[in-house]
Tab-separated table of C-alpha atoms in Angstrom:
chain	number	residue	atom	x	y	z
D	1	UNK	CA	79.161	80.462	119.841
D	2	UNK	CA	81.563	78.088	118.843
D	3	UNK	CA	78.782	75.896	120.504
D	4	UNK	CA	76.132	76.793	118.067
D	5	UNK	CA	78.488	76.956	114.908
D	6	UNK	CA	79.271	71.763	116.457
D	7	UNK	CA	75.800	72.493	116.660
D	8	UNK	CA	75.050	73.728	112.754
D	9	UNK	CA	77.651	72.117	111.815
D	10	UNK	CA	77.896	68.611	113.245
D	11	UNK	CA	80.340	66.591	113.594
D	12	UNK	CA	82.914	68.597	110.507
D	13	UNK	CA	83.654	71.433	113.955
D	14	UNK	CA	87.772	69.823	115.811
D	15	UNK	CA	89.655	70.833	118.887
D	16	UNK	CA	88.812	73.671	121.440
D	17	UNK	CA	91.923	75.818	121.972
D	18	UNK	CA	92.837	75.354	118.081
D	19	UNK	CA	89.347	74.297	115.747
D	20	UNK	CA	89.043	73.848	112.539
D	21	UNK	CA	86.187	72.652	110.031
D	22	UNK	CA	87.666	68.940	108.697
D	23	UNK	CA	85.199	68.407	106.034
D	24	UNK	CA	83.093	64.525	104.775
D	25	UNK	CA	85.434	63.185	101.517
D	26	UNK	CA	81.971	64.047	100.032
D	27	UNK	CA	81.596	67.529	100.481
D	28	UNK	CA	80.671	69.772	97.486
D	29	UNK	CA	82.441	72.566	97.664
D	30	UNK	CA	81.831	75.952	95.850
D	31	UNK	CA	84.184	77.080	94.507
D	32	UNK	CA	86.661	74.403	93.460
D	33	UNK	CA	83.655	73.181	91.324
D	34	UNK	CA	83.575	77.110	89.988
D	35	UNK	CA	86.947	76.138	89.242
D	36	UNK	CA	86.236	72.718	87.472
D	37	UNK	CA	84.024	73.711	85.291
D	38	UNK	CA	86.069	76.989	84.376
D	39	UNK	CA	88.810	74.048	83.865
D	40	UNK	CA	85.649	71.668	81.612
D	41	UNK	CA	85.040	75.387	79.661
D	42	UNK	CA	89.141	75.838	78.667
D	43	UNK	CA	89.457	72.690	77.154
D	44	UNK	CA	85.740	72.545	75.539
D	45	UNK	CA	87.127	76.043	73.825
D	46	UNK	CA	90.156	75.000	73.062
D	47	UNK	CA	89.182	71.543	71.337
D	48	UNK	CA	86.780	73.916	69.020
D	49	UNK	CA	83.185	71.974	71.016
D	50	UNK	CA	81.389	75.316	71.713
D	51	UNK	CA	78.298	73.731	72.865
D	52	UNK	CA	80.103	72.255	76.275
D	53	UNK	CA	82.514	75.360	76.937
D	54	UNK	CA	79.182	77.705	76.811
D	55	UNK	CA	77.385	75.333	79.338
D	56	UNK	CA	80.233	74.499	81.487
D	57	UNK	CA	80.335	78.528	81.670
D	58	UNK	CA	77.509	79.116	83.221
D	59	UNK	CA	78.306	77.045	85.988
D	60	UNK	CA	81.513	79.336	86.941
D	61	UNK	CA	79.850	82.086	85.839
D	62	UNK	CA	77.029	81.437	88.971
D	63	UNK	CA	79.137	80.556	91.342
D	64	UNK	CA	81.980	83.142	91.151
D	65	UNK	CA	79.136	86.147	91.369
D	66	UNK	CA	78.855	85.990	94.343
D	67	UNK	CA	81.216	87.001	96.053
D	68	UNK	CA	83.007	85.978	98.718
D	69	UNK	CA	82.631	87.795	101.857
D	70	UNK	CA	81.986	91.489	100.915
D	71	UNK	CA	83.590	93.216	103.261
D	72	UNK	CA	86.380	91.769	105.457
D	73	UNK	CA	89.927	92.365	104.436
D	74	UNK	CA	91.094	88.748	106.363
D	75	UNK	CA	93.935	87.520	104.731
D	76	UNK	CA	92.250	84.686	104.294
D	77	UNK	CA	88.873	85.986	103.177
D	78	UNK	CA	91.366	88.969	100.075
D	79	UNK	CA	92.587	85.538	98.964
D	80	UNK	CA	89.943	83.404	98.626
D	81	UNK	CA	88.215	87.133	96.409
D	82	UNK	CA	90.615	87.593	94.801
D	83	UNK	CA	90.350	83.546	93.464
D	84	UNK	CA	86.959	83.927	92.581
D	85	UNK	CA	87.757	87.172	90.405
D	86	UNK	CA	89.811	85.509	88.928
D	87	UNK	CA	86.916	83.040	87.646
D	88	UNK	CA	84.951	84.913	87.253
D	89	UNK	CA	87.090	87.171	84.500
D	90	UNK	CA	88.081	83.846	82.722
D	91	UNK	CA	85.221	82.154	82.762
D	92	UNK	CA	83.615	86.049	81.222
D	93	UNK	CA	86.280	85.537	78.712
D	94	UNK	CA	85.854	81.496	78.004
D	95	UNK	CA	82.398	82.906	77.128
D	96	UNK	CA	82.296	85.422	74.942
D	97	UNK	CA	85.109	83.238	72.654
D	98	UNK	CA	82.173	80.956	72.519
D	99	UNK	CA	79.427	82.506	71.785
D	100	UNK	CA	81.570	84.613	69.566
D	101	UNK	CA	82.654	81.620	67.651
D	102	UNK	CA	79.227	79.936	67.683
D	103	UNK	CA	78.201	83.623	66.135
D	104	UNK	CA	74.461	84.852	64.786
D	105	UNK	CA	72.315	85.570	67.559
D	106	UNK	CA	74.874	84.201	69.985
D	107	UNK	CA	76.951	87.562	69.222
D	108	UNK	CA	74.870	90.043	71.144
D	109	UNK	CA	76.145	87.937	74.513
D	110	UNK	CA	79.674	87.479	73.361
D	111	UNK	CA	80.035	91.518	73.577
D	112	UNK	CA	77.847	91.976	77.532
D	113	UNK	CA	80.392	89.727	78.678
D	114	UNK	CA	83.381	90.178	76.962
D	115	UNK	CA	82.680	94.418	77.713
D	116	UNK	CA	82.051	92.340	82.148
D	117	UNK	CA	85.672	90.576	81.774
D	118	UNK	CA	87.771	94.375	80.166
D	119	UNK	CA	85.833	95.938	82.982
D	120	UNK	CA	86.666	93.433	85.953
D	121	UNK	CA	90.124	93.284	84.472
D	122	UNK	CA	90.929	96.635	82.541
D	123	UNK	CA	94.960	95.162	81.081
D	124	UNK	CA	94.233	91.785	80.144
D	125	UNK	CA	95.329	91.817	76.924
D	126	UNK	CA	93.484	88.588	76.087
D	127	UNK	CA	90.044	89.841	76.906
D	128	UNK	CA	90.508	92.239	74.935
D	129	UNK	CA	91.551	90.323	71.301
D	130	UNK	CA	87.946	88.690	72.068
D	131	UNK	CA	86.149	92.234	72.945
D	132	UNK	CA	88.060	93.728	69.543
D	133	UNK	CA	87.322	90.473	67.662
D	134	UNK	CA	83.739	90.204	68.776
D	135	UNK	CA	82.465	94.304	67.238
D	136	UNK	CA	84.495	93.524	63.894
D	137	UNK	CA	82.439	90.092	63.610
D	138	UNK	CA	79.495	92.610	64.477
D	139	UNK	CA	80.103	95.300	61.872
D	140	UNK	CA	81.581	97.541	64.230
D	141	UNK	CA	85.223	98.012	63.589
D	142	UNK	CA	85.930	101.170	64.281
D	143	UNK	CA	84.265	100.358	68.205
D	144	UNK	CA	86.747	97.512	68.437
D	145	UNK	CA	89.566	100.128	66.966
D	146	UNK	CA	88.389	102.789	69.339
D	147	UNK	CA	88.634	99.380	72.193
D	148	UNK	CA	92.687	98.579	70.948
D	149	UNK	CA	93.605	102.265	71.119
D	150	UNK	CA	91.926	102.889	74.175
D	151	UNK	CA	94.074	99.905	76.011
D	152	UNK	CA	96.518	101.159	73.816
D	153	UNK	CA	96.889	104.862	75.618
D	154	UNK	CA	95.608	103.090	79.174
D	155	UNK	CA	99.424	100.656	78.954
D	156	UNK	CA	101.481	103.104	77.998
D	157	UNK	CA	100.223	105.896	80.730
D	158	UNK	CA	99.583	103.943	83.813
D	159	UNK	CA	102.631	100.664	82.600
D	160	UNK	CA	104.849	101.508	80.298
D	161	UNK	CA	104.433	99.405	77.749
D	162	UNK	CA	102.608	98.722	75.494
D	163	UNK	CA	99.643	95.820	73.363
D	164	UNK	CA	101.221	92.413	73.000
D	165	UNK	CA	102.184	91.316	68.844
D	166	UNK	CA	98.761	89.309	69.280
D	167	UNK	CA	96.136	92.289	69.501
D	168	UNK	CA	98.621	94.664	67.353
D	169	UNK	CA	98.211	92.388	64.147
D	170	UNK	CA	94.894	91.673	65.114
D	171	UNK	CA	94.378	96.106	65.239
D	172	UNK	CA	96.603	96.053	61.949
D	173	UNK	CA	94.205	93.903	60.341
D	174	UNK	CA	91.032	95.940	61.877
D	175	UNK	CA	93.212	98.856	59.731
D	176	UNK	CA	93.344	96.984	57.012
D	177	UNK	CA	90.308	96.279	56.821
D	178	UNK	CA	88.650	99.502	57.060
D	179	UNK	CA	90.899	100.939	54.414
D	180	UNK	CA	89.118	103.223	52.188
D	181	UNK	CA	88.193	102.838	48.416
D	182	UNK	CA	88.927	105.527	46.427
D	183	UNK	CA	87.777	106.017	42.616
D	184	UNK	CA	90.104	105.332	39.766
D	185	UNK	CA	91.056	102.354	41.633
D	186	UNK	CA	93.999	101.117	43.794
D	187	UNK	CA	96.800	104.382	44.173
D	188	UNK	CA	99.167	105.495	46.510
D	189	UNK	CA	97.948	107.606	49.816
D	190	UNK	CA	99.474	109.198	52.865
D	191	UNK	CA	98.511	107.744	55.936
D	192	UNK	CA	98.004	109.534	59.369
D	193	UNK	CA	97.937	108.222	63.012
D	194	UNK	CA	97.169	111.231	65.877
D	195	UNK	CA	97.356	110.855	69.739
D	196	UNK	CA	97.231	113.042	72.687
D	197	UNK	CA	100.678	112.198	73.935
D	198	UNK	CA	100.433	111.227	78.223
D	199	UNK	CA	95.942	112.165	77.617
D	200	UNK	CA	96.162	110.288	81.335
D	201	UNK	CA	98.197	111.973	83.098
D	202	UNK	CA	96.764	115.364	81.875
D	203	UNK	CA	93.328	114.262	82.544
D	204	UNK	CA	94.377	114.496	85.848
D	205	UNK	CA	95.973	117.405	85.690
D	206	UNK	CA	93.606	119.783	84.643
D	207	UNK	CA	90.336	117.656	85.392
D	208	UNK	CA	87.259	116.321	83.538
D	209	UNK	CA	85.719	119.524	82.060
D	210	UNK	CA	88.998	121.196	81.298
D	211	UNK	CA	90.071	118.188	79.392
D	212	UNK	CA	86.471	117.746	76.964
D	213	UNK	CA	86.576	121.125	76.661
D	214	UNK	CA	90.720	121.411	74.693
D	215	UNK	CA	89.338	117.966	73.738
D	216	UNK	CA	87.024	119.997	71.158
D	217	UNK	CA	89.630	122.048	70.441
D	218	UNK	CA	91.906	119.953	69.645
D	219	UNK	CA	89.505	117.980	66.959
D	220	UNK	CA	88.265	121.359	65.777
D	221	UNK	CA	91.818	122.336	64.863
D	222	UNK	CA	92.633	119.141	64.106
D	223	UNK	CA	89.240	119.075	61.584
D	224	UNK	CA	90.194	122.442	59.591
D	225	UNK	CA	93.834	121.074	58.405
D	226	UNK	CA	92.682	117.911	57.288
D	227	UNK	CA	89.798	119.274	55.159
D	228	UNK	CA	92.338	122.119	53.993
D	229	UNK	CA	94.769	119.517	52.963
D	230	UNK	CA	91.932	116.721	51.444
D	231	UNK	CA	92.047	114.740	53.754
D	232	UNK	CA	89.432	111.532	54.649
D	233	UNK	CA	88.970	111.276	57.898
D	234	UNK	CA	89.121	107.011	58.390
D	235	UNK	CA	88.573	106.630	62.306
D	236	UNK	CA	89.069	108.710	65.709
D	237	UNK	CA	89.386	106.918	68.332
D	238	UNK	CA	89.043	109.014	72.482
D	239	UNK	CA	91.940	111.849	71.391
D	240	UNK	CA	93.504	110.876	68.189
D	241	UNK	CA	92.503	110.339	64.575
D	242	UNK	CA	92.920	108.333	61.736
D	243	UNK	CA	92.970	110.317	58.274
D	244	UNK	CA	94.265	109.592	54.236
D	245	UNK	CA	95.515	112.018	52.285
D	246	UNK	CA	95.805	112.187	48.780
D	247	UNK	CA	99.897	112.496	48.844
D	248	UNK	CA	102.230	113.430	51.746
D	249	UNK	CA	102.494	116.592	50.664
């Protein structure tokens, strides 16, 4: 096999007992090209050059999305996959942020890439911040808040922490944008946020079917209470409610 490799690679293979591949100085390495393109994209994004950022991320994504030796669990292959996966996620996030800045017809692309990055990196707060901003820009503030609530619950249940200041500030701004306007002008109102504590652990304990039944009962019971006390449901995200009441009583 080694002789076949030598013939295929020409003079790049050196040694006999210890074999190594020595590439010529002008060799093109796809992973290095992807990293270089990503650096250009992130630099363009930071300087406000949205078009150049979008163009450079396409190069990084084209290379990173092909993956690397899927199924090979050797240490060097695992490390190479980790490196490529990081490029992939960062390129998706950068592309989404650049498309968000461009706006208009680019917003659907921004949402698609932000969601893909969030699926690949479910604890990466910078990615979720971009996704929330994109959803809000498309007029889907409630969906953006639902995304935040899902991340907040996941961080609490699986990591034991809370979202950072940037995400919390964004969520507060989106909540303010959704505050109800009452007839008669500004008035004092009482706002209530509900949440099923440690819901992820509960799902694992009782199973999906029982969880769905429990959540349906929970939602019916709380909505009956909201109606009884003149509450106005502002948002329902997963297992929690955001509700406004005329007064604290």
